[in-house]
Amino acid sequence: MQTQQARRSSQKHGASPSSLLHIALGIAAVAIPVITVLLVYEIGNGSIPSIQAYGLNFLFTSDWDPFPANGGPPILGALPAMYGSVVTTVLSLIFAVPISLGVALFQAELAPRSVRAPSLFLVEMLAAVPSVVYGLWGLFALVPFMRVYVDAQLGSKLGFLPIFAGQTDGIGMLTAGMILAIMIIPYASSVMREVISAVPTSQREACTALGATKWETIKTAVLPFARTGLIAGIVLAMGRAIGETMAVTMVIGNVARISPSLFLPAETIPSVIANEFTEVAGNGVYLGALFELGLILFGMSFLMNLVGRVIINRLGFKTKQ
Amino acid sequence: MLDYNSKRKYSNLLYFFFASVCFLVALIPLISILYYTILNGVSVLSLDFFTKVTPPIGASGGGILNALVGSLVVVAIACLFGIPLGVLGGAYLSEYPGKFSYYVRLLAEILTDVPSIVTGIFVYQLIVAATNHFSAWSGGIALGFMMIPIVAISTNESLKLVSSTLREGGLALGISRAKTLIYILLSTARAGVVTGIALAVARVMGETAPLLFTALGGQFLIHSPNEPTTTLTILIFDFGTAPYANAHAIAWGAALILLLMVLGLNIIVRLASRLKVKGQV
Amino acid sequence: MNVCRILMTMSKEPSKQNKTRYIIIAVVIIAIIAGAVAYQSMANSSSSSSASQSQTMMSVSSIMSSTEMTSSSATMMSVSSIMSSATSSPMAGGTMPATLPTVALLGAGATFPAPLIQTWTVQFNQMYSGVTISYNPIGSGGGIQQITRKTVDFGASDAPLSNTQFAAAPGLTLFPETLGGVAITYNLVPFGLANGTVLNFTPNVIVGIYNGTITHWNDPAIAAINPGVTLPINLITAVHRSDGSGTTYAFTNFLSDVNVNWATEVGYATSVKWPVDIAMNANGVGAKGNAGVAGTVAQTPGAIGYVDLIYAVQNHLGVGAVLNAAGNYVSPTLQTILWAAQNATGTPNPSDLRLHIVNAQGAQSYPIATYTYMLTYKDMSLNPDLTQQKAQVLAYFFWWEIHGGQQYSTGLDYVPLPANVVAADEQMLLTLNYQGTQLLPSSLMTG
């Protein structure tokens, strides 16, 4: 009654603060899809020269020759960068997933109440460190460590394996994989922790009532229940790892090469773009190729994040940003 | 061979061991980074460090003044775009739940993880290439684009936590939806919104890749945001990869300052929110 | 019940307001997208309209320069007589103004001269406190790209522009502001080589290292030219540039000059496909900028790289002696680089100041010497960011670079420009104009 009167009066007076605010809210909300559309448009637009020149072959060419000796048009392919991105991401997952699971279990199940909050805090600090500081530390602390302790040992003991062959100077895919692993541990572990905590206590209590140890409870009741969510966490971490730029650029060596050895320098899609973007000398196809790499990267990251988020939404959890 | 129960006991112990070791292993890089940064950065701190601009490559001396100011300017511009659009966007998501909001929220979550280099080339194409001009504005806008989804999601979450009785109560009193939103809901969720903004600022302050092609870099203090500028992050990248000991020292010093600012903001925010929770009735 | 119904109806929007709102939002979206598209097309068309503008500019300036030619030919003759008679030091050249207005300028480009250029901008700022010129070392390729797109006020590149690149940037010109040497640098002290040992390299050995045929330091080819040095058995890490680089241009230019295989298989450019990257058993690493290459070599035992001399010296890295055209192993020093320049520069032409001095003749000329160039538009109004005032300040900076600035060269291991190059540069700089108005007063010449 009274409110209906109030509403009618606001309609009579035209633009009231209320509807102005609602329009502002609408514009703000619309900003996010608009930014996404603009992003895809701009990057797609920039890729056109390269798409026209190479078509689908771009994804399968392993040459990267922007200025061929014979003066012809550039021969560019995404394969070395994609290979490096995929290998470093897989490496990082191999290291990060077990550790993240361990950390998540520690934080969710194991830690006594007084230790829990600090443990959460410390792992979040790991996420807060800027990527370029990771790179600086990587360059001066991790690379020498890897060169002397890890690469040398692996090379001498397991050097017959192609993945451990070659010169060990600390700069290469293995070191990049390690740094990525460290950087994605906070993300993966926070998702995993949420998922593990969300398993209903009734399940745990049932196990304990049956006389199970803590480990058996987790193994039989918690983990299978949380399996989907754990996978979502891994997928999200993958999406994060593939887009990481600065730390990787500083330790990966920046060479357009596909080699089985993990010790050898390589490149990832973000590192290629970071290195070569400002210098593309007036050449439409070269710049287009870099944009196309950006488009591929965006697509891969978008897809992984979409899958991960949808799974998590279905499961009904809130995730740490 | 152990009997069955001992096996169970030992596998349980193993699990404890594994989880604890994983946690400690995860902490090692954090400790190492803090150790290296503090050790190498502290020795270069001095009054000169904060009052002089970056030296030419290879020269001795110099400081980080222009980088510090550049970082602050660029982050301020990011806030200018990111905070209003983010907060209002998050408010929309909680005010009008529905299919559209669901998809926008999903998109925002995905956008928080977009590779920052992609944002960089996007804003380069959008602003720098179109205007033929590098500037702190374009760098700030790139960071702003990154802030919007983060702030929107945290605002949305904070508003969701506000009990619906407050909203209904406000409307029942005849207050317009706008006033309800502003005076009742947002002010109740104030702490969460501010926390979200502070965390977004900390995140954005540490970004480098979007700035490489927008703010580009510079040797002097800028007179206006129309000029390109260096920032702490660009400085760390450029000087960290240079072969000069003085450049490395400055890079570590800048890393220390940046780390203090970013971690400090994170710590303050989390402490404040926990104190608030403790002190709340 | 009533209250509930009221609450429920209040919490839902009336459908009419709903519709209007959605229409407004849709219009806003369309407006934003349309605006973005329009903005893009406007930016594109404005650059094309400025292209047509610049064409008329060029025809005007060509008329002007042809009249200038007849009047200034007399001046040129007197200048050359001064050159030949007196020893004109690079520091002479007119009186700079007492003050300059407050402007901010932006340059980007080669990392090779970056230490010198950044020292220049700092010195210039101390002379004129309002003038802040920022130079960003992003690589020669970047310098060419950004000045072509006019996103910076001046560029710098060690690689002279090709005719195609000039065609892509009508009105662009260049002038050398300093010269230096590309040093072959290596890090072998951790493997037992005494600090300061100078290794000899022939061009073919360098080619072998960078195409992956010579993989270890104790290869017979290297041992043969370094008798008396115990070479380590370790693998060679061949470091090269990952970004577009004039240093790479000079280095590969040299290799192409001396080795036919390299010329046909790899060629010379600011960025090449390095055979060592894909060769079996070889190890090639890319790094960004001269700084990156020097840094990687410094941190990688057994690495070899090519960098501007100052980056090797300041990093205390080993510097090799290279076999020159006369058959001598020559280390890069200011003197040997200067000899290369003096022997190979010839008579610089002010309208095309591209100079090629690799593999120079002369008993002790360093074979991998290179000039490095500043890139600017002759008619500075072609750059929409430059006002006449800013253009004039920039022109004064250029003038100071080749005169007062040269005193900082030797301290940073760059070679001061020879007198004939300075003279040619002066000629070129006097033709810098803003829509036809000459930017530098001719009185600078006679000062």
mmCIF file of N, CA and C in Angstrom, chain A residues 48-119:
data_model
loop_
_atom_site.group_PDB
_atom_site.id
_atom_site.type_symbol
_atom_site.label_atom_id
_atom_site.label_comp_id
_atom_site.label_asym_id
_atom_site.label_seq_id
_atom_site.Cartn_x
_atom_site.Cartn_y
_atom_site.Cartn_z
ATOM 1 N N ILE A 48 44.275 -11.977 -37.460
ATOM 2 C CA ILE A 48 43.802 -12.259 -38.822
ATOM 3 C C ILE A 48 44.926 -12.409 -39.834
ATOM 4 N N PRO A 49 45.928 -11.514 -39.863
ATOM 5 C CA PRO A 49 46.986 -11.696 -40.880
ATOM 6 C C PRO A 49 47.634 -13.068 -40.787
ATOM 7 N N SER A 50 47.819 -13.540 -39.547
ATOM 8 C CA SER A 50 48.491 -14.830 -39.395
ATOM 9 C C SER A 50 47.570 -15.970 -39.783
ATOM 10 N N ILE A 51 46.293 -15.861 -39.426
ATOM 11 C CA ILE A 51 45.352 -16.936 -39.768
ATOM 12 C C ILE A 51 45.233 -17.039 -41.274
ATOM 13 N N GLN A 52 45.197 -15.864 -41.926
ATOM 14 C CA GLN A 52 45.087 -15.912 -43.380
ATOM 15 C C GLN A 52 46.325 -16.525 -44.015
ATOM 16 N N ALA A 53 47.480 -16.261 -43.387
ATOM 17 C CA ALA A 53 48.710 -16.740 -44.016
ATOM 18 C C ALA A 53 48.932 -18.227 -43.783
ATOM 19 N N TYR A 54 48.620 -18.692 -42.594
ATOM 20 C CA TYR A 54 49.000 -20.071 -42.267
ATOM 21 C C TYR A 54 47.840 -21.023 -42.135
ATOM 22 N N GLY A 55 46.685 -20.511 -41.803
ATOM 23 C CA GLY A 55 45.555 -21.400 -41.601
ATOM 24 C C GLY A 55 45.815 -22.329 -40.428
ATOM 25 N N LEU A 56 45.381 -23.562 -40.584
ATOM 26 C CA LEU A 56 45.469 -24.506 -39.476
ATOM 27 C C LEU A 56 46.893 -25.022 -39.289
ATOM 28 N N ASN A 57 47.696 -24.877 -40.336
ATOM 29 C CA ASN A 57 49.072 -25.371 -40.240
ATOM 30 C C ASN A 57 49.854 -24.730 -39.124
ATOM 31 N N PHE A 58 49.399 -23.539 -38.718
ATOM 32 C CA PHE A 58 50.108 -22.818 -37.668
ATOM 33 C C PHE A 58 50.289 -23.685 -36.433
ATOM 34 N N LEU A 59 49.271 -24.496 -36.155
ATOM 35 C CA LEU A 59 49.316 -25.298 -34.943
ATOM 36 C C LEU A 59 50.290 -26.457 -35.055
ATOM 37 N N PHE A 60 50.704 -26.782 -36.266
ATOM 38 C CA PHE A 60 51.521 -27.978 -36.425
ATOM 39 C C PHE A 60 52.917 -27.684 -36.940
ATOM 40 N N THR A 61 53.225 -26.403 -37.189
ATOM 41 C CA THR A 61 54.544 -26.056 -37.698
ATOM 42 C C THR A 61 55.480 -25.848 -36.539
ATOM 43 N N SER A 62 56.681 -26.412 -36.640
ATOM 44 C CA SER A 62 57.618 -26.216 -35.542
ATOM 45 C C SER A 62 58.724 -25.232 -35.875
ATOM 46 N N ASP A 63 58.610 -24.545 -36.998
ATOM 47 C CA ASP A 63 59.608 -23.530 -37.330
ATOM 48 C C ASP A 63 59.223 -22.208 -36.720
ATOM 49 N N TRP A 64 60.233 -21.434 -36.374
ATOM 50 C CA TRP A 64 59.958 -20.059 -35.944
ATOM 51 C C TRP A 64 61.045 -19.182 -36.553
ATOM 52 N N ASP A 65 60.809 -18.735 -37.755
ATOM 53 C CA ASP A 65 61.819 -17.991 -38.499
ATOM 54 C C ASP A 65 61.204 -16.688 -39.003
ATOM 55 N N PRO A 66 61.240 -15.644 -38.202
ATOM 56 C CA PRO A 66 60.564 -14.413 -38.625
ATOM 57 C C PRO A 66 61.259 -13.717 -39.785
ATOM 58 N N PHE A 67 62.559 -13.957 -39.934
ATOM 59 C CA PHE A 67 63.284 -13.297 -41.021
ATOM 60 C C PHE A 67 64.115 -14.341 -41.760
ATOM 61 N N PRO A 68 63.499 -15.102 -42.651
ATOM 62 C CA PRO A 68 64.229 -16.179 -43.314
ATOM 63 C C PRO A 68 65.409 -15.648 -44.120
ATOM 64 N N ALA A 69 66.435 -16.479 -44.222
ATOM 65 C CA ALA A 69 67.670 -16.044 -44.882
ATOM 66 C C ALA A 69 67.434 -15.646 -46.317
ATOM 67 N N ASN A 70 66.471 -16.325 -46.975
ATOM 68 C CA ASN A 70 66.284 -16.006 -48.385
ATOM 69 C C ASN A 70 65.393 -14.790 -48.590
ATOM 70 N N GLY A 71 65.041 -14.118 -47.495
ATOM 71 C CA GLY A 71 64.259 -12.890 -47.647
ATOM 72 C C GLY A 71 62.789 -13.109 -47.880
ATOM 73 N N GLY A 72 62.332 -14.353 -47.762
ATOM 74 C CA GLY A 72 60.926 -14.614 -48.028
ATOM 75 C C GLY A 72 60.047 -14.265 -46.834
ATOM 76 N N PRO A 73 58.781 -14.615 -46.932
ATOM 77 C CA PRO A 73 57.872 -14.295 -45.833
ATOM 78 C C PRO A 73 58.210 -15.151 -44.614
ATOM 79 N N PRO A 74 57.835 -14.697 -43.446
ATOM 80 C CA PRO A 74 58.200 -15.430 -42.235
ATOM 81 C C PRO A 74 57.536 -16.804 -42.202
ATOM 82 N N ILE A 75 58.278 -17.757 -41.622
ATOM 83 C CA ILE A 75 57.723 -19.094 -41.445
ATOM 84 C C ILE A 75 57.561 -19.289 -39.950
ATOM 85 N N LEU A 76 56.341 -19.265 -39.490
ATOM 86 C CA LEU A 76 56.111 -19.286 -38.052
ATOM 87 C C LEU A 76 55.161 -20.403 -37.680
ATOM 88 N N GLY A 77 55.411 -21.003 -36.556
ATOM 89 C CA GLY A 77 54.515 -22.047 -36.104
ATOM 90 C C GLY A 77 54.404 -22.041 -34.594
ATOM 91 N N ALA A 78 53.288 -22.508 -34.092
ATOM 92 C CA ALA A 78 53.034 -22.440 -32.663
ATOM 93 C C ALA A 78 53.555 -23.651 -31.921
ATOM 94 N N LEU A 79 54.011 -24.644 -32.638
ATOM 95 C CA LEU A 79 54.300 -25.916 -31.974
ATOM 96 C C LEU A 79 55.360 -25.827 -30.883
ATOM 97 N N PRO A 80 56.503 -25.165 -31.098
ATOM 98 C CA PRO A 80 57.488 -25.113 -30.007
ATOM 99 C C PRO A 80 56.927 -24.472 -28.752
ATOM 100 N N ALA A 81 56.199 -23.382 -28.929
ATOM 101 C CA ALA A 81 55.665 -22.696 -27.756
ATOM 102 C C ALA A 81 54.614 -23.549 -27.066
ATOM 103 N N MET A 82 53.760 -24.195 -27.863
ATOM 104 C CA MET A 82 52.722 -25.032 -27.265
ATOM 105 C C MET A 82 53.351 -26.228 -26.566
ATOM 106 N N TYR A 83 54.372 -26.788 -27.199
ATOM 107 C CA TYR A 83 55.055 -27.926 -26.579
ATOM 108 C C TYR A 83 55.616 -27.516 -25.225
ATOM 109 N N GLY A 84 56.316 -26.381 -25.198
ATOM 110 C CA GLY A 84 56.898 -25.922 -23.944
ATOM 111 C C GLY A 84 55.837 -25.657 -22.899
ATOM 112 N N SER A 85 54.742 -25.035 -23.319
ATOM 113 C CA SER A 85 53.676 -24.755 -22.363
ATOM 114 C C SER A 85 53.127 -26.045 -21.782
ATOM 115 N N VAL A 86 52.861 -26.998 -22.669
ATOM 116 C CA VAL A 86 52.252 -28.245 -22.192
ATOM 117 C C VAL A 86 53.221 -28.999 -21.282
ATOM 118 N N VAL A 87 54.483 -29.097 -21.701
ATOM 119 C CA VAL A 87 55.438 -29.875 -20.892
ATOM 120 C C VAL A 87 55.648 -29.250 -19.532
ATOM 121 N N THR A 88 55.833 -27.906 -19.494
ATOM 122 C CA THR A 88 56.049 -27.288 -18.183
ATOM 123 C C THR A 88 54.813 -27.424 -17.314
ATOM 124 N N THR A 89 53.627 -27.327 -17.919
ATOM 125 C CA THR A 89 52.410 -27.473 -17.125
ATOM 126 C C THR A 89 52.295 -28.887 -16.572
ATOM 127 N N VAL A 90 52.552 -29.872 -17.425
ATOM 128 C CA VAL A 90 52.462 -31.257 -16.942
ATOM 129 C C VAL A 90 53.480 -31.496 -15.823
ATOM 130 N N LEU A 91 54.707 -31.027 -16.032
ATOM 131 C CA LEU A 91 55.729 -31.133 -14.991
ATOM 132 C C LEU A 91 55.251 -30.517 -13.691
ATOM 133 N N SER A 92 54.684 -29.321 -13.802
ATOM 134 C CA SER A 92 54.270 -28.630 -12.587
ATOM 135 C C SER A 92 53.162 -29.408 -11.892
ATOM 136 N N LEU A 93 52.281 -30.018 -12.678
ATOM 137 C CA LEU A 93 51.213 -30.806 -12.057
ATOM 138 C C LEU A 93 51.783 -32.035 -11.355
ATOM 139 N N ILE A 94 52.765 -32.670 -12.013
ATOM 140 C CA ILE A 94 53.356 -33.862 -11.397
ATOM 141 C C ILE A 94 53.903 -33.530 -10.020
ATOM 142 N N PHE A 95 54.541 -32.365 -9.893
ATOM 143 C CA PHE A 95 55.074 -31.998 -8.590
ATOM 144 C C PHE A 95 54.005 -31.457 -7.675
ATOM 145 N N ALA A 96 53.099 -30.639 -8.214
ATOM 146 C CA ALA A 96 52.209 -29.881 -7.345
ATOM 147 C C ALA A 96 51.045 -30.697 -6.824
ATOM 148 N N VAL A 97 50.527 -31.608 -7.638
ATOM 149 C CA VAL A 97 49.306 -32.289 -7.205
ATOM 150 C C VAL A 97 49.511 -33.110 -5.929
ATOM 151 N N PRO A 98 50.532 -33.943 -5.842
ATOM 152 C CA PRO A 98 50.690 -34.676 -4.579
ATOM 153 C C PRO A 98 50.911 -33.743 -3.401
ATOM 154 N N ILE A 99 51.746 -32.726 -3.612
ATOM 155 C CA ILE A 99 52.039 -31.819 -2.496
ATOM 156 C C ILE A 99 50.790 -31.049 -2.108
ATOM 157 N N SER A 100 50.031 -30.594 -3.101
ATOM 158 C CA SER A 100 48.805 -29.858 -2.771
ATOM 159 C C SER A 100 47.839 -30.739 -1.999
ATOM 160 N N LEU A 101 47.753 -31.986 -2.432
ATOM 161 C CA LEU A 101 46.858 -32.906 -1.720
ATOM 162 C C LEU A 101 47.316 -33.061 -0.284
ATOM 163 N N GLY A 102 48.623 -33.229 -0.118
ATOM 164 C CA GLY A 102 49.156 -33.347 1.236
ATOM 165 C C GLY A 102 48.876 -32.126 2.074
ATOM 166 N N VAL A 103 49.089 -30.954 1.464
ATOM 167 C CA VAL A 103 48.838 -29.712 2.184
ATOM 168 C C VAL A 103 47.359 -29.603 2.531
ATOM 169 N N ALA A 104 46.496 -29.944 1.564
ATOM 170 C CA ALA A 104 45.056 -29.838 1.817
ATOM 171 C C ALA A 104 44.639 -30.777 2.930
ATOM 172 N N LEU A 105 45.171 -31.987 2.894
ATOM 173 C CA LEU A 105 44.830 -32.936 3.961
ATOM 174 C C LEU A 105 45.324 -32.421 5.300
ATOM 175 N N PHE A 106 46.522 -31.880 5.293
ATOM 176 C CA PHE A 106 47.078 -31.353 6.528
ATOM 177 C C PHE A 106 46.165 -30.266 7.086
ATOM 178 N N GLN A 107 45.787 -29.328 6.194
ATOM 179 C CA GLN A 107 45.008 -28.199 6.669
ATOM 180 C C GLN A 107 43.600 -28.586 7.059
ATOM 181 N N ALA A 108 43.018 -29.533 6.316
ATOM 182 C CA ALA A 108 41.623 -29.855 6.587
ATOM 183 C C ALA A 108 41.478 -30.873 7.710
ATOM 184 N N GLU A 109 42.373 -31.839 7.727
ATOM 185 C CA GLU A 109 42.153 -32.963 8.636
ATOM 186 C C GLU A 109 43.139 -32.998 9.786
ATOM 187 N N LEU A 110 44.366 -32.721 9.477
ATOM 188 C CA LEU A 110 45.409 -33.117 10.412
ATOM 189 C C LEU A 110 45.748 -32.050 11.439
ATOM 190 N N ALA A 111 45.730 -30.808 10.987
ATOM 191 C CA ALA A 111 46.292 -29.771 11.840
ATOM 192 C C ALA A 111 45.428 -29.551 13.068
ATOM 193 N N PRO A 112 46.058 -29.450 14.200
ATOM 194 C CA PRO A 112 45.310 -29.086 15.392
ATOM 195 C C PRO A 112 44.801 -27.658 15.257
ATOM 196 N N ARG A 113 43.792 -27.329 16.008
ATOM 197 C CA ARG A 113 43.094 -26.063 15.830
ATOM 198 C C ARG A 113 44.023 -24.873 15.873
ATOM 199 N N SER A 114 45.014 -24.924 16.753
ATOM 200 C CA SER A 114 45.885 -23.761 16.878
ATOM 201 C C SER A 114 46.791 -23.606 15.681
ATOM 202 N N VAL A 115 47.092 -24.716 15.007
ATOM 203 C CA VAL A 115 48.016 -24.652 13.860
ATOM 204 C C VAL A 115 47.271 -24.352 12.575
ATOM 205 N N ARG A 116 45.958 -24.619 12.576
ATOM 206 C CA ARG A 116 45.232 -24.559 11.317
ATOM 207 C C ARG A 116 45.249 -23.177 10.702
ATOM 208 N N ALA A 117 44.893 -22.179 11.508
ATOM 209 C CA ALA A 117 44.815 -20.831 10.938
ATOM 210 C C ALA A 117 46.157 -20.351 10.416
ATOM 211 N N PRO A 118 47.239 -20.499 11.197
ATOM 212 C CA PRO A 118 48.523 -20.091 10.630
ATOM 213 C C PRO A 118 48.880 -20.865 9.380
ATOM 214 N N SER A 119 48.506 -22.130 9.309
ATOM 215 C CA SER A 119 48.878 -22.909 8.128
ATOM 216 C C SER A 119 48.146 -22.388 6.903
#
